[in-house]
Short mmCIF file of C-alpha atoms and ligand atoms in Angstrom, two decimals:
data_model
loop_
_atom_site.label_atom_id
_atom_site.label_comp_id
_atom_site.label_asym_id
_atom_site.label_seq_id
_atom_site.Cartn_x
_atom_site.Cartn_y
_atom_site.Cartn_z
CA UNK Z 1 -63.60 -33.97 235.51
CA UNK Z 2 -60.97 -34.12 238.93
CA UNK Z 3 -58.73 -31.46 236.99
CA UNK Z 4 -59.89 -28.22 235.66
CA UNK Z 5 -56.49 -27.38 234.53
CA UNK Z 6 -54.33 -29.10 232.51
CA UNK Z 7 -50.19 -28.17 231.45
CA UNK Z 8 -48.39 -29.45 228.53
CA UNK Z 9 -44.97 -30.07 228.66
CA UNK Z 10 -43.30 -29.38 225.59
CA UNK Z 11 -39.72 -29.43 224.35
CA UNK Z 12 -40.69 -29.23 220.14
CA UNK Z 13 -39.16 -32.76 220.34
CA UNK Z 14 -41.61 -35.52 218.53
CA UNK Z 15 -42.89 -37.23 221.73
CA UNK Z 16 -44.29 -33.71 223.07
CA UNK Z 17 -45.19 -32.34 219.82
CA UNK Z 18 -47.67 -35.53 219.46
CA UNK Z 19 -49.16 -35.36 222.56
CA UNK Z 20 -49.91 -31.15 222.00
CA UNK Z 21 -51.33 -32.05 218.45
CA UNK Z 22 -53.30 -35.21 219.69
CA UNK Z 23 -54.81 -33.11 222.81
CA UNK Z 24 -55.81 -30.64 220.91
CA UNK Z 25 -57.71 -32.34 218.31
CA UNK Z 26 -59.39 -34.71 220.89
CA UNK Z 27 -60.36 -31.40 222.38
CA UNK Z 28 -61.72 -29.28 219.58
CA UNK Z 29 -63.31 -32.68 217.89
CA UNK Z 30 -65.40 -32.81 221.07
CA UNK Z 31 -63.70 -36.04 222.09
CA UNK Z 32 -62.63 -35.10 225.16
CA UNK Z 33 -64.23 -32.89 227.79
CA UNK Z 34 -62.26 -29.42 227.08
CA UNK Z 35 -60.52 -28.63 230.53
CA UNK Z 36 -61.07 -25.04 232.41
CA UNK Z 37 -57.48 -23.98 231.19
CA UNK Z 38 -54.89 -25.26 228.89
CA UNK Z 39 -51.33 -24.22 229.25
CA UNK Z 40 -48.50 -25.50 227.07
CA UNK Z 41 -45.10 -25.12 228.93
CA UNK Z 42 -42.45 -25.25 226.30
CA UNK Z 43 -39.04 -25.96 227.96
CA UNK Z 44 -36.30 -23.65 226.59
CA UNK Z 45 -32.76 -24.77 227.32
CA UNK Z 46 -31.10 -22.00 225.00
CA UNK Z 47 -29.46 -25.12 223.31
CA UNK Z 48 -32.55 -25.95 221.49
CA UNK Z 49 -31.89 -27.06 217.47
CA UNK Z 50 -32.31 -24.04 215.66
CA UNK Z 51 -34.97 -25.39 212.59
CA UNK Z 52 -37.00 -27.51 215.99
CA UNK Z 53 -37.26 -24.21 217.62
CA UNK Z 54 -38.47 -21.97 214.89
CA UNK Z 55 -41.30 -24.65 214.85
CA UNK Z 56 -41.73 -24.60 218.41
CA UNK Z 57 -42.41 -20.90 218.19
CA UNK Z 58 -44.89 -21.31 215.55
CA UNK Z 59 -46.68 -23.95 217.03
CA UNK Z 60 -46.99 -21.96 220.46
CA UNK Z 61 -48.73 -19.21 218.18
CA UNK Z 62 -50.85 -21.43 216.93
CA UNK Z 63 -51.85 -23.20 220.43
CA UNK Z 64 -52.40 -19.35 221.61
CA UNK Z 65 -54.53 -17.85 218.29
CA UNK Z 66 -56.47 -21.50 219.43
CA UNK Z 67 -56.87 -20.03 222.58
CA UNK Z 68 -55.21 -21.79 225.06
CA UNK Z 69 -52.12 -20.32 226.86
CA UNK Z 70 -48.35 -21.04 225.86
CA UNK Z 71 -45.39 -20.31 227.94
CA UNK Z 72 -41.48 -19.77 227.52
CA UNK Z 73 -39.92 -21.79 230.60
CA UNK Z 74 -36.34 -20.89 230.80
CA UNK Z 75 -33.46 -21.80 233.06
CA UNK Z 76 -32.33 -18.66 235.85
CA UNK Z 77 -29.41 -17.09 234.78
CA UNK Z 78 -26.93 -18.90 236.49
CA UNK Z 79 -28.23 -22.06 235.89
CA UNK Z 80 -27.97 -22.08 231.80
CA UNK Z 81 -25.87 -24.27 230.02
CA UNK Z 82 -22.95 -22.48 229.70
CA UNK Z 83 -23.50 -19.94 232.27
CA UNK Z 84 -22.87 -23.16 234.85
CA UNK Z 85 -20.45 -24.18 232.74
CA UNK Z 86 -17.70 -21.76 232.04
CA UNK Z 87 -19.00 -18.96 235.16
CA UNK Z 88 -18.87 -21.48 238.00
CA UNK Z 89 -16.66 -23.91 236.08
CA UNK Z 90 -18.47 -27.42 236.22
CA UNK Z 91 -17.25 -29.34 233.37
CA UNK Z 92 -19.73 -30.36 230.30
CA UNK Z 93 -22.49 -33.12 231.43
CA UNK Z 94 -21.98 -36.87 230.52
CA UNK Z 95 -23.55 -40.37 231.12
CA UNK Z 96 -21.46 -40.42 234.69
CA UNK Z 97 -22.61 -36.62 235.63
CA UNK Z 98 -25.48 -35.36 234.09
CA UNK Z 99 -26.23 -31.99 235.86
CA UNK Z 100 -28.02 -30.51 232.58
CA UNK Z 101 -31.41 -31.96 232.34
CA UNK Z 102 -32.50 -31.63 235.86
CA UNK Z 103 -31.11 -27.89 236.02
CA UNK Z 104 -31.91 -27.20 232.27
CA UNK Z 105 -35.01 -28.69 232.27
CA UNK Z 106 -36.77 -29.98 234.91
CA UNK Z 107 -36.54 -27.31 237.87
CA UNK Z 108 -37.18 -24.39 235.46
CA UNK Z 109 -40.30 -26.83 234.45
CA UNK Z 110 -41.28 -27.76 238.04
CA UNK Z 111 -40.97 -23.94 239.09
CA UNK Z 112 -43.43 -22.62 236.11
CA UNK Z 113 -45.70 -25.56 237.40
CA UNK Z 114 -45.91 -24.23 240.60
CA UNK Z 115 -46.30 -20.60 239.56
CA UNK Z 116 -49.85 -22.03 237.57
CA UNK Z 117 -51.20 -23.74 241.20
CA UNK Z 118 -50.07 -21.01 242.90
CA UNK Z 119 -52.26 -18.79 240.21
CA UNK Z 120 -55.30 -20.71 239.70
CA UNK Z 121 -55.54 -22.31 243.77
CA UNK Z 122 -55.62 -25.67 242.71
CA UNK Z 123 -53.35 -28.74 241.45
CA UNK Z 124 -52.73 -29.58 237.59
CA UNK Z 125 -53.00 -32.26 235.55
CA UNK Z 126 -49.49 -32.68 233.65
CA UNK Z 127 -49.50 -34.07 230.67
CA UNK Z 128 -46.12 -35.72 229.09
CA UNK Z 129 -44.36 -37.15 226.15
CA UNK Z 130 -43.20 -40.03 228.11
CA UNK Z 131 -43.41 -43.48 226.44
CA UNK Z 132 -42.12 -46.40 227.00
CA UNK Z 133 -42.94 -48.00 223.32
CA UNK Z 134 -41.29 -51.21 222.36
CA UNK Z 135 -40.29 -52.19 225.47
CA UNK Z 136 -43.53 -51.99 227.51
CA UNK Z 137 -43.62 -55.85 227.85
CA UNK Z 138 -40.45 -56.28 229.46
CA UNK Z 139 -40.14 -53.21 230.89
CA UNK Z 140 -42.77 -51.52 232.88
CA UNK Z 141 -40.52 -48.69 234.28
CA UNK Z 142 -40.89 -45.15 232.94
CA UNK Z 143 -38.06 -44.10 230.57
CA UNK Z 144 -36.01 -41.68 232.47
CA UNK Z 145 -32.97 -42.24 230.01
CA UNK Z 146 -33.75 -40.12 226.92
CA UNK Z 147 -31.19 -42.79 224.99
CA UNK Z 148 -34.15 -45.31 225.52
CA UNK Z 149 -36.64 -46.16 222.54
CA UNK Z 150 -35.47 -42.56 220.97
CA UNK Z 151 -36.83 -40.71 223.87
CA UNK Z 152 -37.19 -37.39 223.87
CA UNK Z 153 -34.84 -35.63 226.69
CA UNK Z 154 -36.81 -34.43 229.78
CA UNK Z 155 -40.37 -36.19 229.16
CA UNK Z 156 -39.59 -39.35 231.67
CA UNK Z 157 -38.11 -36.94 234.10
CA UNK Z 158 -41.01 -34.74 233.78
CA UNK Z 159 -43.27 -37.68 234.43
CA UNK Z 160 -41.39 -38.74 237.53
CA UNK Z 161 -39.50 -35.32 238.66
CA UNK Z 162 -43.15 -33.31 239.09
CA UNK Z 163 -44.17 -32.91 242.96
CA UNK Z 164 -47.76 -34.74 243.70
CA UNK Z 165 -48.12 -31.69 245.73
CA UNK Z 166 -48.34 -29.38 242.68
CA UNK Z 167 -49.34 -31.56 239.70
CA UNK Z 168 -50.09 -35.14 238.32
CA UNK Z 169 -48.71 -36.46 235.78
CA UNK Z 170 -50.75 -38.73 232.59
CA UNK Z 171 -48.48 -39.81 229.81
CA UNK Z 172 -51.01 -40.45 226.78
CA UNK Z 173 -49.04 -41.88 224.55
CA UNK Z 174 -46.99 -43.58 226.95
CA UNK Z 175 -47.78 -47.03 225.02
CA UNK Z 176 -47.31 -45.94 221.54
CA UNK Z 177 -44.84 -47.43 219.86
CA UNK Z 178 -41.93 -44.66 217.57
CA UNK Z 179 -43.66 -45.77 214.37
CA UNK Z 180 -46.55 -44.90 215.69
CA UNK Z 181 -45.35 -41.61 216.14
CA UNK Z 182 -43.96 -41.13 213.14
CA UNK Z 183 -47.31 -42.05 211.85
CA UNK Z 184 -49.14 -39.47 213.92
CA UNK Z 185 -46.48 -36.58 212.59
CA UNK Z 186 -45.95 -37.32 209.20
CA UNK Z 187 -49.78 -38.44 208.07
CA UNK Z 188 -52.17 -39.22 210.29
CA UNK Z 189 -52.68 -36.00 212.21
CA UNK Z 190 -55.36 -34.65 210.93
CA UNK Z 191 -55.31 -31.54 208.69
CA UNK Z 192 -55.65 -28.05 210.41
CA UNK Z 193 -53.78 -29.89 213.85
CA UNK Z 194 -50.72 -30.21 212.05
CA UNK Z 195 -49.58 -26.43 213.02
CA UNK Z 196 -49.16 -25.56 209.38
CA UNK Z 197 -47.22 -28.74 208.46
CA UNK Z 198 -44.60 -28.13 211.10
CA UNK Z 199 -45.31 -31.44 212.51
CA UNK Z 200 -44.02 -32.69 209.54
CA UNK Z 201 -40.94 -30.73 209.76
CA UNK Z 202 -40.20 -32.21 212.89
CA UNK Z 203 -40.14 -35.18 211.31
CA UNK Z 204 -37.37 -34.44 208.80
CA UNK Z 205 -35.26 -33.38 211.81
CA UNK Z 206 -34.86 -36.50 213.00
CA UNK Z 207 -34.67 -37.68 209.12
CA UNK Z 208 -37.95 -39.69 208.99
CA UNK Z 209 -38.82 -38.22 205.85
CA UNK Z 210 -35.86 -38.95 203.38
CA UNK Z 211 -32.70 -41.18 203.13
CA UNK Z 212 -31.38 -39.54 206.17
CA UNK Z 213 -30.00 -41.79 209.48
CA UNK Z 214 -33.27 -42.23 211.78
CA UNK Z 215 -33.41 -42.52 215.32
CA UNK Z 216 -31.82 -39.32 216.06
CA UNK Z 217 -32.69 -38.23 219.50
CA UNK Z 218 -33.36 -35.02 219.96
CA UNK Z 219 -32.57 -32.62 222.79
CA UNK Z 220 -30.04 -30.30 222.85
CA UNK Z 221 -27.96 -29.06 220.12
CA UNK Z 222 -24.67 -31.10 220.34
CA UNK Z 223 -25.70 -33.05 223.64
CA UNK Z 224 -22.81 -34.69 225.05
CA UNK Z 225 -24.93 -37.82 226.19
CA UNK Z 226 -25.76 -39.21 222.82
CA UNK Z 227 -22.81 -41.38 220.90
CA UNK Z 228 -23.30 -39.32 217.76
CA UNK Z 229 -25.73 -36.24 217.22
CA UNK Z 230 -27.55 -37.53 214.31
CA UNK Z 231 -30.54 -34.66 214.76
CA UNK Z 232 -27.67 -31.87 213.90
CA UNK Z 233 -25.78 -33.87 211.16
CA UNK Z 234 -29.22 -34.91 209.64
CA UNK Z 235 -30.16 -30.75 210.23
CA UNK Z 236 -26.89 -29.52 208.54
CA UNK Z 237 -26.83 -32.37 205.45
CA UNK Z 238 -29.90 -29.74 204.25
CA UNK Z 239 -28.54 -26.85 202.12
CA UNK Z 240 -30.99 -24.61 203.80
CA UNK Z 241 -29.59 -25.56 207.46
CA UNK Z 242 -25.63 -26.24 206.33
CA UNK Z 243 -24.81 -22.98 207.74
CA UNK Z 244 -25.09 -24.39 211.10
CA UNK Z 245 -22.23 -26.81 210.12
CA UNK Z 246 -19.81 -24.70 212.79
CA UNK Z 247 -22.06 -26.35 215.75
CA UNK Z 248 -20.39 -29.69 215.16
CA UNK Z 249 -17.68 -28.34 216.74
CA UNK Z 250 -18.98 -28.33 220.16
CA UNK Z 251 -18.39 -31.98 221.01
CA UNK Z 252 -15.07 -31.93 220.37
CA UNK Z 253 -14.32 -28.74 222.65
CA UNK Z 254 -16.47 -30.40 225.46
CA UNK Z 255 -13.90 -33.69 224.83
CA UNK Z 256 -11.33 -31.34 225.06
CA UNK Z 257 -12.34 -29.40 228.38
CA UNK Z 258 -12.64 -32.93 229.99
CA UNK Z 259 -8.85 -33.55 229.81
CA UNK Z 260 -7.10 -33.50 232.78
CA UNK Z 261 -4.63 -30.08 231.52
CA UNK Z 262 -7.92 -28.43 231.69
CA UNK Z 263 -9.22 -29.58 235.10
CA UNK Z 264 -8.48 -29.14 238.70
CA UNK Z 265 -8.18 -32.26 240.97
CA UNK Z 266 -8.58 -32.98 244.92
CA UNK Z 267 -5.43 -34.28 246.54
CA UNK Z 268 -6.73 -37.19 248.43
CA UNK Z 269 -7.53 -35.77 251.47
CA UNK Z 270 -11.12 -35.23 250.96
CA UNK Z 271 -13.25 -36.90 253.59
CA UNK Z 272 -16.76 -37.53 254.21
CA UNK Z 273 -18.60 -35.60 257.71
CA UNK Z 274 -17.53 -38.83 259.76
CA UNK Z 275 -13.90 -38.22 259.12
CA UNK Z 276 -13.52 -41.22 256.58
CA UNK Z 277 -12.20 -40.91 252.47
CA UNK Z 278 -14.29 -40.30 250.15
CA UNK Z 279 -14.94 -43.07 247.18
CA UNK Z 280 -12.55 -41.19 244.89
CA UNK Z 281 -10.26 -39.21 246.72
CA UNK Z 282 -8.06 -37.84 243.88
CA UNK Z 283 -11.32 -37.10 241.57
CA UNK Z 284 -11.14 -34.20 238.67
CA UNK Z 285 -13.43 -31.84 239.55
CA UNK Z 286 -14.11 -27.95 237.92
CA UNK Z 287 -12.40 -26.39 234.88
CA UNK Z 288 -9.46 -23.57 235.53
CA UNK Z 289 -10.17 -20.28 234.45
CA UNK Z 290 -7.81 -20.39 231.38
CA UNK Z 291 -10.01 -23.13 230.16
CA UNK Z 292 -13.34 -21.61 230.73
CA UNK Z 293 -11.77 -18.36 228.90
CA UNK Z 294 -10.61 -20.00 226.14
CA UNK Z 295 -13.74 -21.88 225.57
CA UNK Z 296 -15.96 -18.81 226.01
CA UNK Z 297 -13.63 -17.46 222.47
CA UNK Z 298 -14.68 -20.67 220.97
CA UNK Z 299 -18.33 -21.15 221.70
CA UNK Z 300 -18.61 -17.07 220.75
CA UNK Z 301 -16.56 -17.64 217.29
CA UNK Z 302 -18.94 -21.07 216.79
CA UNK Z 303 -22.35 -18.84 217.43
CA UNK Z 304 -20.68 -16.09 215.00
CA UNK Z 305 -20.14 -18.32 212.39
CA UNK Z 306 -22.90 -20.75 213.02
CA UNK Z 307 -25.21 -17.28 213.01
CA UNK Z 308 -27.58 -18.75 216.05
CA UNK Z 309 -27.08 -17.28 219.45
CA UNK Z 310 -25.84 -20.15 222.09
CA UNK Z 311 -24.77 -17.11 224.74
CA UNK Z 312 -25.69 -13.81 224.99
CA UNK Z 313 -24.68 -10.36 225.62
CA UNK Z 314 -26.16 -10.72 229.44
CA UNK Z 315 -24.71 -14.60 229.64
CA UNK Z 316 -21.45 -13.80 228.22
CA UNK Z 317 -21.31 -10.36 230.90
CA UNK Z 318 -22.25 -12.85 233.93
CA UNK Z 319 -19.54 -15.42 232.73
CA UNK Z 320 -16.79 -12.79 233.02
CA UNK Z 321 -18.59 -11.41 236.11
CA UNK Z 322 -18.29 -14.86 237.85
CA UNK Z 323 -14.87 -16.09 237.24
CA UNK Z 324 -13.73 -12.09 237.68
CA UNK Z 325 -15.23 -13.14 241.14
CA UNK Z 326 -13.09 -16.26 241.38
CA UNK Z 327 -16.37 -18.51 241.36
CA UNK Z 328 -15.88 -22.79 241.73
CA UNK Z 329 -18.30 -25.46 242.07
CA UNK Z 330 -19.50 -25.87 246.22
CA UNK Z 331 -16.42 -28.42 247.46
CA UNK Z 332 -13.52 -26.36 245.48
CA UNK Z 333 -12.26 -23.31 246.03
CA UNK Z 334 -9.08 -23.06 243.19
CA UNK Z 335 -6.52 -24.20 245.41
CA UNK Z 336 -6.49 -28.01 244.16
CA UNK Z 337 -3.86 -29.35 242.15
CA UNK Z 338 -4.11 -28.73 238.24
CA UNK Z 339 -5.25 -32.86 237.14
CA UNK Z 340 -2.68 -33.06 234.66
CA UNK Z 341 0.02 -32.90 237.48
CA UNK Z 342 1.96 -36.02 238.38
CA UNK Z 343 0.35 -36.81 241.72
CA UNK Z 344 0.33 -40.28 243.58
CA UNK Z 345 -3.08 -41.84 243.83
CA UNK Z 346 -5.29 -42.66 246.98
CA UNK Z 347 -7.94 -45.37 247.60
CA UNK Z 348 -10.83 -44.89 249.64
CA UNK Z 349 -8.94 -46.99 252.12
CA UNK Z 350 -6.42 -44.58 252.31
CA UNK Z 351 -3.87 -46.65 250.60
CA UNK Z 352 -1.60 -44.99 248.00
CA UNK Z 353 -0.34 -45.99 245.23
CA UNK Z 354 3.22 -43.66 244.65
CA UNK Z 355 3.61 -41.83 241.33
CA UNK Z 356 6.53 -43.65 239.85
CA UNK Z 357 7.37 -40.76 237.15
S1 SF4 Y 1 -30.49 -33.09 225.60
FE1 SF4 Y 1 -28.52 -33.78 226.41
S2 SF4 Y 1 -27.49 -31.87 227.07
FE2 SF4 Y 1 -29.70 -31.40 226.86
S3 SF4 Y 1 -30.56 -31.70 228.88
FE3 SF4 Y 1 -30.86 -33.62 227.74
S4 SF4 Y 1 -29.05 -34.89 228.27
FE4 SF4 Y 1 -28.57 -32.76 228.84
#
């Protein structure tokens, strides 16, 4: 076998949770040659959806009493969600900037990765969620997008993000199409690899099991990427999970930090190294302190009400810490214009266009 040691990396999304319970079985049904070391890697963003990561947690108990090992991969400090967010003042992610998975997923991922070759001398095999499904005929390309064929958020980037230098990648479902999937979870895993029936809870999640809207993609809880987050309205239309109603209020507070009373913008004179304008020289950039203050209050009254815990007592401490300590993005340093001011626009070609108000 070229790798004695394979990683798993796992999210408690459906695409990873299939490839840990079809591993697995192949392995203990003597299907496939059992490798030296198995290590599941379960990503933890701190925004994962409550009910997903309770299974998560159980399933990593079970891949452990199994045998194998099971990790916790978080993000540093600084780097989580809304550490980044309302400490350094980087407004929320979006299709046009999308900071999160890379820093909430992927490094953390890629750093745990190298902490296993560093500990066992040699390179992994990695195994991923990735698939590209339906679309394999016309489109050979690996799925970075987690908006494509109901992806699950991180797997393609996983696949393409890991250094050759520290692990390869091998997507084994990579050609199974969702109902396939749905298949695997809800029926055709095979008793005793179905971690207690929590497979099948995943399922419900995403609303696969009742009347509920399907194709919810799962990631983070109230991911500003997705046009609707179907996972957390098809979570909170069960009595048992309604409680967490208060967490579809997130969306509209990251709407409402992207407006431009709630953002600094650069004046036009930003240039590149060789002296010329950048593409957008009047671009909004970080969020003002008031805004990151007042959001803090609501994300903190969301988590109290919602009962989960989005920041913590250490998070919420470094927050304060960093914008005590003035802290902006790298390119701003506070003294920008507020956006929302009347301000006449420049082009790259240093043409302006006067504010006429
Ligand atoms: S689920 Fe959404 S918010 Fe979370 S890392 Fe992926 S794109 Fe970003």
């Amino acid at each position: 076998m070229a790798y004695k040691h394979w990683a798993i990396g796992f999210s408690g999304g459906k695409d990873s949770s299939t490839v840990l319970s079809v591993v697995i079985w192949l392995i203990e049904t003597g299907r496939v040659k059992a490798p030296e070391s198995l290590t599941v890697l379960m990503s933890d963003t701190r925004l994962e959806m409550p009910p997903l990561f309770a299974t998560a947690q159980k399933i990593l108990q079970e891949v452990r009493d199994r045998g194998h090992k099971a990790q916790l991969v978080q993000p540093t400090l600084d780097d989580r969600f809304f550490v980044y967010m309302f400490g350094r003042g980087v407004p929320p992610p979006s299709n046009t900037f999308r900071w999160c998975t890379p820093q909430l997923k992927i490094e953390p991922m890629v750093g745990a990765l190298k902490a296993l070759r560093d500990h066992y001398g040699q390179k992994f095999l990695m195994l991923t969620g990735v698939r590209i499904g339906e679309s394999a005929a016309r489109d050979a390309r690996i799925a970075v997008s987690c908006g494509k064929n109901n992806s699950e958020c991180g797997q393609g980037w996983f696949q393409e993000s890991t250094p050759e230098a520290v692990a390869d990648t091998l997507a084994p479902i990579l050609h199974w199409r969702l109902c396939q999937v749905w298949d695997w979870l809800t029926g055709l895993v095979p008793e005793g690899y179905d971690h207690g029936f929590s497979t099948k809870l995943i399922a419900s999640v995403y609303g696969q099991d009742e009347d509920l809207e399907t194709h919810a993609r799962t990631g983070c809880i109230a991911c500003n990427l997705a046009s609707r987050d179907v996972a957390l309205e098809n979570i909170i239309a069960r009595p048992q999970w309604r409680y967490l109603a208060p967490l579809l209020e997130l969306r509209p507070l990251y709407a409402e930090l992207k407006k431009p009373h709630n953002r600094l913008r650069k004046d036009g004179t930003e240039t590149r190294r060789d002296g010329s304008l950048v593409s957008n020289p009047c671009r909004m950039g970080p969020l003002t302190f008031e805004a990151r203050l007042w959001a803090l209050d609501r994300v903190l009254d969301i988590q109290a009400r919602a009962r989960v815990d989005l920041i913590n007592a250490e998070e919420e401490a470094r927050i304060r810490e960093l914008i005590a300590l003035q802290t902006w993005p790298r390119g701003w340093d506070g003294t920008e214009p507020l956006a929302s001011l009347p301000f006449d626009n420049v082009f790259p070609d240093g043409s302006k266009q006067p504010n006429l108000i």
